[in-house]
PDB file of C-alpha atoms in Angstrom:
ATOM      1  CA  MET A   1     -23.421 -18.516   2.086  1.00  0.00           C
ATOM      2  CA  LYS A   2     -20.104 -19.477   3.676  1.00  0.00           C
ATOM      3  CA  THR A   3     -18.367 -16.621   5.492  1.00  0.00           C
ATOM      4  CA  LYS A   4     -14.932 -15.772   4.117  1.00  0.00           C
ATOM      5  CA  LEU A   5     -12.857 -12.795   5.176  1.00  0.00           C
ATOM      6  CA  PHE A   6     -10.181 -10.866   3.310  1.00  0.00           C
ATOM      7  CA  LEU A   7      -8.009  -8.761   5.626  1.00  0.00           C
ATOM      8  CA  ILE A   8      -5.575  -6.154   4.301  1.00  0.00           C
ATOM      9  CA  THR A   9      -3.165  -3.474   5.400  1.00  0.00           C
ATOM     10  CA  PRO A  10      -3.350  -0.752   2.722  1.00  0.00           C
ATOM     11  CA  PRO A  11      -0.280   1.221   1.523  1.00  0.00           C
ATOM     12  CA  PHE A  12       2.030   2.097   3.162  1.00  0.00           C
ATOM     13  CA  THR A  13       3.573   1.081   6.481  1.00  0.00           C
ATOM     14  CA  GLN A  14       6.859  -0.808   6.866  1.00  0.00           C
ATOM     15  CA  LEU A  15       8.515  -2.488   3.900  1.00  0.00           C
ATOM     16  CA  ASN A  16      10.969  -4.814   5.641  1.00  0.00           C
ATOM     17  CA  THR A  17       8.179  -7.106   6.888  1.00  0.00           C
ATOM     18  CA  PRO A  18       4.365  -7.283   6.653  1.00  0.00           C
ATOM     19  CA  TYR A  19       2.574  -5.223   9.286  1.00  0.00           C
ATOM     20  CA  PRO A  20       1.429  -7.787  11.914  1.00  0.00           C
ATOM     21  CA  ALA A  21      -2.147  -6.699  12.738  1.00  0.00           C
ATOM     22  CA  THR A  22      -3.971  -8.694  10.060  1.00  0.00           C
ATOM     23  CA  ALA A  23      -1.791 -11.750  10.702  1.00  0.00           C
ATOM     24  CA  TYR A  24      -2.777 -11.683  14.379  1.00  0.00           C
ATOM     25  CA  ILE A  25      -6.452 -11.397  13.468  1.00  0.00           C
ATOM     26  CA  LYS A  26      -6.145 -14.255  10.992  1.00  0.00           C
ATOM     27  CA  GLY A  27      -4.579 -16.375  13.745  1.00  0.00           C
ATOM     28  CA  PHE A  28      -7.550 -15.622  15.982  1.00  0.00           C
ATOM     29  CA  LEU A  29     -10.023 -16.460  13.209  1.00  0.00           C
ATOM     30  CA  ASN A  30      -8.249 -19.768  12.641  1.00  0.00           C
ATOM     31  CA  THR A  31      -9.032 -20.721  16.242  1.00  0.00           C
ATOM     32  CA  LYS A  32     -12.705 -20.044  15.491  1.00  0.00           C
ATOM     33  CA  ASN A  33     -12.629 -22.064  12.230  1.00  0.00           C
ATOM     34  CA  ILE A  34     -13.468 -18.918  10.245  1.00  0.00           C
ATOM     35  CA  GLU A  35     -11.904 -18.915   6.804  1.00  0.00           C
ATOM     36  CA  SER A  36      -9.783 -15.862   6.048  1.00  0.00           C
ATOM     37  CA  VAL A  37      -6.942 -14.563   3.873  1.00  0.00           C
ATOM     38  CA  GLN A  38      -4.665 -11.677   4.827  1.00  0.00           C
ATOM     39  CA  ALA A  39      -2.297  -9.498   2.804  1.00  0.00           C
ATOM     40  CA  ASP A  40      -0.099  -6.427   3.149  1.00  0.00           C
ATOM     41  CA  LEU A  41      -0.985  -4.567  -0.046  1.00  0.00           C
ATOM     42  CA  GLY A  42       1.618  -1.907   0.674  1.00  0.00           C
ATOM     43  CA  ILE A  43       4.432  -4.381   0.096  1.00  0.00           C
ATOM     44  CA  GLU A  44       2.673  -5.789  -2.965  1.00  0.00           C
ATOM     45  CA  VAL A  45       2.284  -2.311  -4.489  1.00  0.00           C
ATOM     46  CA  ILE A  46       5.948  -1.463  -3.854  1.00  0.00           C
ATOM     47  CA  LEU A  47       7.106  -4.706  -5.491  1.00  0.00           C
ATOM     48  CA  GLU A  48       4.953  -3.971  -8.530  1.00  0.00           C
ATOM     49  CA  LEU A  49       6.023  -0.324  -8.752  1.00  0.00           C
ATOM     50  CA  PHE A  50       9.723  -1.042  -8.218  1.00  0.00           C
ATOM     51  CA  SER A  51      10.036  -3.638 -10.960  1.00  0.00           C
ATOM     52  CA  LYS A  52      11.164  -3.506 -14.575  1.00  0.00           C
ATOM     53  CA  ARG A  53       7.582  -3.338 -15.815  1.00  0.00           C
ATOM     54  CA  GLY A  54       6.622  -0.842 -13.111  1.00  0.00           C
ATOM     55  CA  LEU A  55       9.466   1.557 -13.941  1.00  0.00           C
ATOM     56  CA  GLU A  56       8.785   1.309 -17.661  1.00  0.00           C
ATOM     57  CA  GLU A  57       5.180   2.318 -17.058  1.00  0.00           C
ATOM     58  CA  MET A  58       6.225   4.991 -14.553  1.00  0.00           C
ATOM     59  CA  PHE A  59       8.585   6.692 -16.997  1.00  0.00           C
ATOM     60  CA  ASP A  60       5.938   6.464 -19.734  1.00  0.00           C
ATOM     61  CA  GLN A  61       3.459   8.053 -17.333  1.00  0.00           C
ATOM     62  CA  SER A  62       5.801  10.956 -16.661  1.00  0.00           C
ATOM     63  CA  THR A  63       6.412  11.419 -20.382  1.00  0.00           C
ATOM     64  CA  ASN A  64       2.682  11.687 -21.044  1.00  0.00           C
ATOM     65  CA  ASN A  65       1.719  13.875 -18.089  1.00  0.00           C
ATOM     66  CA  HIS A  66       4.474  15.451 -15.988  1.00  0.00           C
ATOM     67  CA  GLN A  67       7.865  16.170 -17.505  1.00  0.00           C
ATOM     68  CA  PRO A  68      10.618  16.593 -14.892  1.00  0.00           C
ATOM     69  CA  THR A  69      11.465  20.189 -14.027  1.00  0.00           C
ATOM     70  CA  THR A  70      14.354  19.907 -11.542  1.00  0.00           C
ATOM     71  CA  ASP A  71      17.879  19.031 -12.604  1.00  0.00           C
ATOM     72  CA  ASN A  72      17.772  15.997 -10.314  1.00  0.00           C
ATOM     73  CA  CYS A  73      14.684  14.455 -11.909  1.00  0.00           C
ATOM     74  CA  LYS A  74      15.892  15.366 -15.397  1.00  0.00           C
ATOM     75  CA  ARG A  75      19.013  13.324 -14.632  1.00  0.00           C
ATOM     76  CA  ILE A  76      16.931  10.363 -13.397  1.00  0.00           C
ATOM     77  CA  PHE A  77      14.776  10.568 -16.516  1.00  0.00           C
ATOM     78  CA  ALA A  78      17.861  10.622 -18.747  1.00  0.00           C
ATOM     79  CA  LEU A  79      19.168   7.522 -16.936  1.00  0.00           C
ATOM     80  CA  GLN A  80      15.861   5.668 -17.087  1.00  0.00           C
ATOM     81  CA  ASP A  81      17.294   2.768 -19.116  1.00  0.00           C
ATOM     82  CA  GLU A  82      19.867   2.139 -16.375  1.00  0.00           C
ATOM     83  CA  TYR A  83      17.187   2.156 -13.681  1.00  0.00           C
ATOM     84  CA  ILE A  84      14.992  -0.216 -15.684  1.00  0.00           C
ATOM     85  CA  LYS A  85      17.939  -2.546 -16.315  1.00  0.00           C
ATOM     86  CA  THR A  86      19.000  -2.774 -12.667  1.00  0.00           C
ATOM     87  CA  ILE A  87      15.768  -2.563 -10.633  1.00  0.00           C
ATOM     88  CA  ASP A  88      14.800  -6.251 -10.515  1.00  0.00           C
ATOM     89  CA  SER A  89      18.299  -7.294  -9.434  1.00  0.00           C
ATOM     90  CA  VAL A  90      18.454  -4.626  -6.724  1.00  0.00           C
ATOM     91  CA  ILE A  91      15.056  -5.596  -5.287  1.00  0.00           C
ATOM     92  CA  ALA A  92      16.064  -9.269  -5.289  1.00  0.00           C
ATOM     93  CA  PHE A  93      19.250  -8.323  -3.411  1.00  0.00           C
ATOM     94  CA  LEU A  94      17.311  -6.341  -0.793  1.00  0.00           C
ATOM     95  CA  GLN A  95      14.986  -9.332  -0.353  1.00  0.00           C
ATOM     96  CA  GLY A  96      17.986 -11.544   0.396  1.00  0.00           C
ATOM     97  CA  LYS A  97      17.577 -13.525  -2.806  1.00  0.00           C
ATOM     98  CA  ASN A  98      20.807 -12.426  -4.490  1.00  0.00           C
ATOM     99  CA  PRO A  99      23.439 -11.591  -1.830  1.00  0.00           C
ATOM    100  CA  THR A 100      26.363 -11.887  -4.266  1.00  0.00           C
ATOM    101  CA  LEU A 101      25.161  -8.719  -6.026  1.00  0.00           C
ATOM    102  CA  ALA A 102      26.613  -6.714  -3.121  1.00  0.00           C
ATOM    103  CA  LEU A 103      30.052  -6.597  -4.731  1.00  0.00           C
ATOM    104  CA  GLN A 104      28.652  -5.145  -7.962  1.00  0.00           C
ATOM    105  CA  ILE A 105      26.481  -2.608  -6.138  1.00  0.00           C
ATOM    106  CA  CYS A 106      29.539  -1.369  -4.252  1.00  0.00           C
ATOM    107  CA  GLN A 107      31.272  -0.624  -7.556  1.00  0.00           C
ATOM    108  CA  GLU A 108      30.686   2.980  -8.594  1.00  0.00           C
ATOM    109  CA  ASP A 109      29.562   2.153 -12.126  1.00  0.00           C
ATOM    110  CA  TYR A 110      26.755  -0.315 -11.326  1.00  0.00           C
ATOM    111  CA  LEU A 111      23.932   1.849  -9.943  1.00  0.00           C
ATOM    112  CA  PRO A 112      22.729   5.026 -11.650  1.00  0.00           C
ATOM    113  CA  GLU A 113      23.178   7.917  -9.228  1.00  0.00           C
ATOM    114  CA  ALA A 114      21.208  11.108  -8.590  1.00  0.00           C
ATOM    115  CA  SER A 115      21.024  13.592  -5.714  1.00  0.00           C
ATOM    116  CA  ARG A 116      20.732  11.092  -2.849  1.00  0.00           C
ATOM    117  CA  PHE A 117      24.267   9.900  -3.566  1.00  0.00           C
ATOM    118  CA  ALA A 118      25.643  13.373  -2.872  1.00  0.00           C
ATOM    119  CA  GLN A 119      25.760  12.485   0.822  1.00  0.00           C
ATOM    120  CA  LEU A 120      28.207   9.633   0.262  1.00  0.00           C
ATOM    121  CA  GLY A 121      31.218  11.853   0.825  1.00  0.00           C
ATOM    122  CA  GLU A 122      30.018  12.556   4.348  1.00  0.00           C
ATOM    123  CA  LEU A 123      29.759   8.825   5.100  1.00  0.00           C
ATOM    124  CA  ASP A 124      33.176   7.660   3.921  1.00  0.00           C
ATOM    125  CA  TRP A 125      34.243   7.320   7.539  1.00  0.00           C
ATOM    126  CA  ALA A 126      31.491   4.761   8.133  1.00  0.00           C
ATOM    127  CA  PHE A 127      32.131   2.640   5.068  1.00  0.00           C
ATOM    128  CA  GLY A 128      35.561   1.724   6.364  1.00  0.00           C
ATOM    129  CA  THR A 129      33.955  -0.362   9.101  1.00  0.00           C
ATOM    130  CA  MET A 130      30.945  -1.575   7.143  1.00  0.00           C
ATOM    131  CA  VAL A 131      30.879  -5.038   5.677  1.00  0.00           C
ATOM    132  CA  THR A 132      30.136  -5.215   1.972  1.00  0.00           C
ATOM    133  CA  GLN A 133      26.528  -6.321   2.501  1.00  0.00           C
ATOM    134  CA  ASP A 134      25.757  -3.328   4.725  1.00  0.00           C
ATOM    135  CA  LYS A 135      27.335  -0.856   2.344  1.00  0.00           C
ATOM    136  CA  ALA A 136      25.483  -2.359  -0.614  1.00  0.00           C
ATOM    137  CA  LYS A 137      22.157  -2.145   1.243  1.00  0.00           C
ATOM    138  CA  HIS A 138      22.843   1.513   1.997  1.00  0.00           C
ATOM    139  CA  LEU A 139      23.659   2.273  -1.643  1.00  0.00           C
ATOM    140  CA  ALA A 140      20.607   0.355  -2.856  1.00  0.00           C
ATOM    141  CA  THR A 141      18.437   2.371  -0.469  1.00  0.00           C
ATOM    142  CA  LEU A 142      19.808   5.655  -1.875  1.00  0.00           C
ATOM    143  CA  TYR A 143      19.057   4.346  -5.371  1.00  0.00           C
ATOM    144  CA  LEU A 144      15.421   3.632  -4.419  1.00  0.00           C
ATOM    145  CA  GLU A 145      15.099   7.017  -2.726  1.00  0.00           C
ATOM    146  CA  ASP A 146      16.247   8.700  -5.949  1.00  0.00           C
ATOM    147  CA  ILE A 147      13.451   6.897  -7.798  1.00  0.00           C
ATOM    148  CA  SER A 148      11.044   7.945  -5.046  1.00  0.00           C
ATOM    149  CA  ASP A 149      12.014  11.590  -5.571  1.00  0.00           C
ATOM    150  CA  PHE A 150      11.166  11.195  -9.249  1.00  0.00           C
ATOM    151  CA  ILE A 151       7.785   9.632  -8.438  1.00  0.00           C
ATOM    152  CA  VAL A 152       6.876  12.505  -6.115  1.00  0.00           C
ATOM    153  CA  GLU A 153       7.826  15.177  -8.651  1.00  0.00           C
ATOM    154  CA  CYS A 154       6.577  13.594 -11.867  1.00  0.00           C
ATOM    155  CA  VAL A 155       4.032  10.849 -11.116  1.00  0.00           C
ATOM    156  CA  ASP A 156       2.284  11.034  -7.736  1.00  0.00           C
ATOM    157  CA  ALA A 157       2.983  13.821  -5.208  1.00  0.00           C
ATOM    158  CA  ASN A 158       1.386  11.767  -2.411  1.00  0.00           C
ATOM    159  CA  PHE A 159       3.926   8.941  -2.610  1.00  0.00           C
ATOM    160  CA  GLY A 160       6.149   7.948   0.311  1.00  0.00           C
ATOM    161  CA  PHE A 161       7.779   4.631   1.257  1.00  0.00           C
ATOM    162  CA  SER A 162       6.147   4.382   4.672  1.00  0.00           C
ATOM    163  CA  ARG A 163       3.048   6.522   4.108  1.00  0.00           C
ATOM    164  CA  TYR A 164       0.708   7.552   1.321  1.00  0.00           C
ATOM    165  CA  ALA A 165      -1.221  10.835   1.243  1.00  0.00           C
ATOM    166  CA  GLU A 166      -0.498  11.179   4.954  1.00  0.00           C
ATOM    167  CA  ARG A 167      -1.524  14.841   4.907  1.00  0.00           C
ATOM    168  CA  LEU A 168      -5.103  13.818   4.113  1.00  0.00           C
ATOM    169  CA  GLY A 169      -5.158  11.420   7.042  1.00  0.00           C
ATOM    170  CA  ARG A 170      -3.798  14.004   9.455  1.00  0.00           C
ATOM    171  CA  SER A 171      -6.614  16.411   8.529  1.00  0.00           C
ATOM    172  CA  ALA A 172      -9.238  13.845   9.506  1.00  0.00           C
ATOM    173  CA  ASN A 173     -10.928  16.287  11.886  1.00  0.00           C
ATOM    174  CA  SER A 174     -12.622  17.338   8.643  1.00  0.00           C
ATOM    175  CA  PHE A 175     -13.536  14.743   6.035  1.00  0.00           C
ATOM    176  CA  ASP A 176     -13.900  17.355   3.266  1.00  0.00           C
ATOM    177  CA  GLU A 177     -10.368  17.238   1.848  1.00  0.00           C
ATOM    178  CA  LEU A 178     -10.144  13.455   1.858  1.00  0.00           C
ATOM    179  CA  TYR A 179     -13.626  13.111   0.375  1.00  0.00           C
ATOM    180  CA  GLU A 180     -12.722  15.548  -2.401  1.00  0.00           C
ATOM    181  CA  ALA A 181      -9.544  13.609  -3.189  1.00  0.00           C
ATOM    182  CA  LEU A 182     -11.573  10.406  -3.484  1.00  0.00           C
ATOM    183  CA  GLN A 183     -13.777  12.009  -6.127  1.00  0.00           C
ATOM    184  CA  GLN A 184     -10.736  12.525  -8.373  1.00  0.00           C
ATOM    185  CA  GLU A 185      -9.447   9.987 -10.868  1.00  0.00           C
ATOM    186  CA  PRO A 186      -7.177   7.359  -9.261  1.00  0.00           C
ATOM    187  CA  THR A 187      -3.488   8.230  -9.341  1.00  0.00           C
ATOM    188  CA  TYR A 188      -0.825   6.033 -10.913  1.00  0.00           C
ATOM    189  CA  VAL A 189      -0.087   4.397  -7.549  1.00  0.00           C
ATOM    190  CA  ASP A 190      -3.841   4.016  -6.943  1.00  0.00           C
ATOM    191  CA  ARG A 191      -4.192   2.152 -10.221  1.00  0.00           C
ATOM    192  CA  ILE A 192      -1.454  -0.301  -9.246  1.00  0.00           C
ATOM    193  CA  LEU A 193      -3.162  -0.826  -5.887  1.00  0.00           C
ATOM    194  CA  LEU A 194      -6.612  -1.339  -7.403  1.00  0.00           C
ATOM    195  CA  SER A 195      -5.269  -3.738 -10.023  1.00  0.00           C
ATOM    196  CA  ILE A 196      -3.768  -5.920  -7.278  1.00  0.00           C
ATOM    197  CA  LEU A 197      -6.943  -5.617  -5.195  1.00  0.00           C
ATOM    198  CA  LYS A 198      -9.064  -6.687  -8.161  1.00  0.00           C
ATOM    199  CA  GLU A 199      -6.968  -9.827  -8.663  1.00  0.00           C
ATOM    200  CA  ARG A 200      -7.172 -10.738  -4.981  1.00  0.00           C
ATOM    201  CA  ILE A 201     -10.922 -10.134  -4.676  1.00  0.00           C
ATOM    202  CA  GLU A 202     -11.634 -12.212  -7.795  1.00  0.00           C
ATOM    203  CA  ALA A 203      -9.447 -15.053  -6.514  1.00  0.00           C
ATOM    204  CA  ILE A 204     -10.613 -15.032  -2.870  1.00  0.00           C
ATOM    205  CA  LYS A 205     -14.302 -14.139  -3.360  1.00  0.00           C
ATOM    206  CA  PRO A 206     -14.731 -12.849   0.205  1.00  0.00           C
ATOM    207  CA  THR A 207     -18.018 -12.060   1.911  1.00  0.00           C
ATOM    208  CA  PHE A 208     -16.302  -9.643   4.328  1.00  0.00           C
ATOM    209  CA  PHE A 209     -13.529  -7.184   3.464  1.00  0.00           C
ATOM    210  CA  LEU A 210     -11.638  -5.921   6.524  1.00  0.00           C
ATOM    211  CA  ILE A 211      -9.158  -3.053   6.289  1.00  0.00           C
ATOM    212  CA  SER A 212      -6.678  -2.352   9.077  1.00  0.00           C
ATOM    213  CA  VAL A 213      -5.587   1.301   9.255  1.00  0.00           C
ATOM    214  CA  PRO A 214      -2.736   1.666  11.767  1.00  0.00           C
ATOM    215  CA  PHE A 215      -1.540   5.165  10.774  1.00  0.00           C
ATOM    216  CA  PRO A 216      -2.707   8.346   8.993  1.00  0.00           C
ATOM    217  CA  GLY A 217      -0.567   7.349   5.999  1.00  0.00           C
ATOM    218  CA  ASN A 218      -2.841   4.340   5.393  1.00  0.00           C
ATOM    219  CA  LEU A 219      -6.165   6.184   5.512  1.00  0.00           C
ATOM    220  CA  TYR A 220      -6.445   7.465   1.947  1.00  0.00           C
ATOM    221  CA  SER A 221      -5.617   4.068   0.440  1.00  0.00           C
ATOM    222  CA  ALA A 222      -8.071   2.383   2.822  1.00  0.00           C
ATOM    223  CA  PHE A 223     -10.877   4.600   1.544  1.00  0.00           C
ATOM    224  CA  ARG A 224      -9.755   4.119  -2.069  1.00  0.00           C
ATOM    225  CA  CYS A 225      -9.884   0.318  -1.646  1.00  0.00           C
ATOM    226  CA  ALA A 226     -13.281   0.464   0.052  1.00  0.00           C
ATOM    227  CA  GLN A 227     -14.602   2.778  -2.663  1.00  0.00           C
ATOM    228  CA  TRP A 228     -13.569   0.345  -5.399  1.00  0.00           C
ATOM    229  CA  VAL A 229     -15.088  -2.679  -3.653  1.00  0.00           C
ATOM    230  CA  LYS A 230     -18.340  -0.786  -2.986  1.00  0.00           C
ATOM    231  CA  GLU A 231     -18.584   0.084  -6.665  1.00  0.00           C
ATOM    232  CA  HIS A 232     -17.732  -3.329  -8.099  1.00  0.00           C
ATOM    233  CA  TYR A 233     -18.816  -5.763  -5.359  1.00  0.00           C
ATOM    234  CA  PRO A 234     -21.651  -4.076  -3.426  1.00  0.00           C
ATOM    235  CA  ASN A 235     -22.626  -7.351  -1.704  1.00  0.00           C
ATOM    236  CA  ILE A 236     -19.294  -7.551   0.143  1.00  0.00           C
ATOM    237  CA  LYS A 237     -19.489  -5.990   3.604  1.00  0.00           C
ATOM    238  CA  ILE A 238     -16.580  -3.678   4.463  1.00  0.00           C
ATOM    239  CA  SER A 239     -15.179  -2.862   7.879  1.00  0.00           C
ATOM    240  CA  MET A 240     -12.354  -0.591   9.022  1.00  0.00           C
ATOM    241  CA  GLY A 241     -10.350  -1.101  12.215  1.00  0.00           C
ATOM    242  CA  GLY A 242      -6.863  -0.505  13.533  1.00  0.00           C
ATOM    243  CA  GLY A 243      -4.955   2.101  15.471  1.00  0.00           C
ATOM    244  CA  PHE A 244      -6.048   5.133  13.474  1.00  0.00           C
ATOM    245  CA  PRO A 245      -9.839   4.749  13.804  1.00  0.00           C
ATOM    246  CA  ASN A 246      -9.328   3.763  17.450  1.00  0.00           C
ATOM    247  CA  THR A 247      -7.688   7.094  18.204  1.00  0.00           C
ATOM    248  CA  GLU A 248      -9.189   9.479  15.630  1.00  0.00           C
ATOM    249  CA  LEU A 249     -12.668   8.204  14.719  1.00  0.00           C
ATOM    250  CA  ARG A 250     -14.191   7.456  18.111  1.00  0.00           C
ATOM    251  CA  SER A 251     -16.604  10.380  17.794  1.00  0.00           C
ATOM    252  CA  LEU A 252     -17.265  10.118  14.071  1.00  0.00           C
ATOM    253  CA  SER A 253     -20.137  12.348  12.928  1.00  0.00           C
ATOM    254  CA  ASP A 254     -19.720  12.638   9.133  1.00  0.00           C
ATOM    255  CA  ALA A 255     -22.191  10.253   7.501  1.00  0.00           C
ATOM    256  CA  ARG A 256     -20.250  10.293   4.221  1.00  0.00           C
ATOM    257  CA  VAL A 257     -17.749   7.855   5.735  1.00  0.00           C
ATOM    258  CA  PHE A 258     -20.444   5.184   5.452  1.00  0.00           C
ATOM    259  CA  GLU A 259     -20.574   5.636   1.697  1.00  0.00           C
ATOM    260  CA  PHE A 260     -17.348   3.601   1.857  1.00  0.00           C
ATOM    261  CA  PHE A 261     -17.601   1.435   4.982  1.00  0.00           C
ATOM    262  CA  ASP A 262     -20.413  -0.603   6.502  1.00  0.00           C
ATOM    263  CA  PHE A 263     -18.736  -0.907   9.899  1.00  0.00           C
ATOM    264  CA  ILE A 264     -15.958   0.662  11.970  1.00  0.00           C
ATOM    265  CA  THR A 265     -14.602  -1.487  14.800  1.00  0.00           C
ATOM    266  CA  LEU A 266     -12.966  -0.003  17.894  1.00  0.00           C
ATOM    267  CA  ASP A 267     -10.739  -1.298  20.671  1.00  0.00           C
ATOM    268  CA  ASP A 268     -10.097  -5.055  20.703  1.00  0.00           C
ATOM    269  CA  GLY A 269      -9.933  -6.068  17.041  1.00  0.00           C
ATOM    270  CA  GLU A 270     -10.900  -9.726  17.348  1.00  0.00           C
ATOM    271  CA  VAL A 271     -14.149  -9.608  19.314  1.00  0.00           C
ATOM    272  CA  PRO A 272     -15.940  -6.979  17.152  1.00  0.00           C
ATOM    273  CA  ILE A 273     -15.083  -8.974  14.033  1.00  0.00           C
ATOM    274  CA  GLU A 274     -16.441 -12.151  15.585  1.00  0.00           C
ATOM    275  CA  GLU A 275     -19.619 -10.265  16.538  1.00  0.00           C
ATOM    276  CA  LEU A 276     -20.045  -8.925  12.995  1.00  0.00           C
ATOM    277  CA  ILE A 277     -19.729 -12.418  11.541  1.00  0.00           C
ATOM    278  CA  SER A 278     -22.198 -13.781  14.083  1.00  0.00           C
ATOM    279  CA  LEU A 279     -24.640 -10.965  13.287  1.00  0.00           C
ATOM    280  CA  LYS A 280     -24.504 -11.702   9.561  1.00  0.00           C
ATOM    281  CA  ILE A 281     -25.090 -15.416  10.119  1.00  0.00           C
ATOM    282  CA  GLN A 282     -28.092 -14.658  12.302  1.00  0.00           C
ATOM    283  CA  ILE A 283     -29.552 -12.324   9.667  1.00  0.00           C
ATOM    284  CA  ILE A 284     -29.145 -14.969   6.943  1.00  0.00           C
ATOM    285  CA  ILE A 285     -30.826 -17.601   9.109  1.00  0.00           C
ATOM    286  CA  ARG A 286     -33.688 -15.203   9.862  1.00  0.00           C
ATOM    287  CA  LEU A 287     -34.172 -14.371   6.177  1.00  0.00           C
ATOM    288  CA  LYS A 288     -34.317 -18.067   5.316  1.00  0.00           C
ATOM    289  CA  GLU A 289     -36.975 -18.562   7.981  1.00  0.00           C
ATOM    290  CA  LEU A 290     -39.034 -15.690   6.570  1.00  0.00           C
ATOM    291  CA  PHE A 291     -38.820 -16.407   2.868  1.00  0.00           C
ATOM    292  CA  PHE A 292     -38.058 -20.106   2.360  1.00  0.00           C
TER     293      PHE A 292
END
């Protein structure tokens, strides 16, 4: 069987650009003529969540399960039609695809406003020197942060733009809390992540699934992805690497981790991956010699 790798960064790290680790590894694999595909699933999840369809489903989710309790989230819920109407245009603007929207965003009646906009009065001194694009980006960021506040209160308490369930990652000296969380039903954000992962796995058909975990805020999603692949594609081998396991999992002793991962690579990311691929090829050749 031809070796094919799928490398991901799980949610969430930085949103302004893909996290570079998997791109570097893919570049190395290209020099070895090893086929691979890489993706930053954190960015893909955010783009799905912060879309017209994503907000419609998010508000439906809150209606069915967690009604807002604070005045701030009640206001966001009441303005849900305005958020749904504007979200795709705002995301396109922040991606640089619709720069002319800046003028509309800077008008007070374009974006729905909740508690994050209360700080605007304190920043009037800065707006005098800001160009329109900068001011619009600031306002659009406040708008997204308002939606984020609603998600945390009414949909998924673990959500954060640059981290997800970070508390579980920071308690990694004991695997109990994280393991317990993984036995629960996937959250709304989990379901978006797993839906994207399913599409990518079906399209790529990898033989190896490599997950880079740079920070504690990526750990829960890394395990959730590995759990899903183990359940639905048990023949795919799964490995975890990155900054977090390099610093926190060097003396791993809890065998339950290997219910999710086949391998954990430490230190230099490229060489261990090359060794794993070589090992698999040697095993396949040996099996052919024994049975064929």
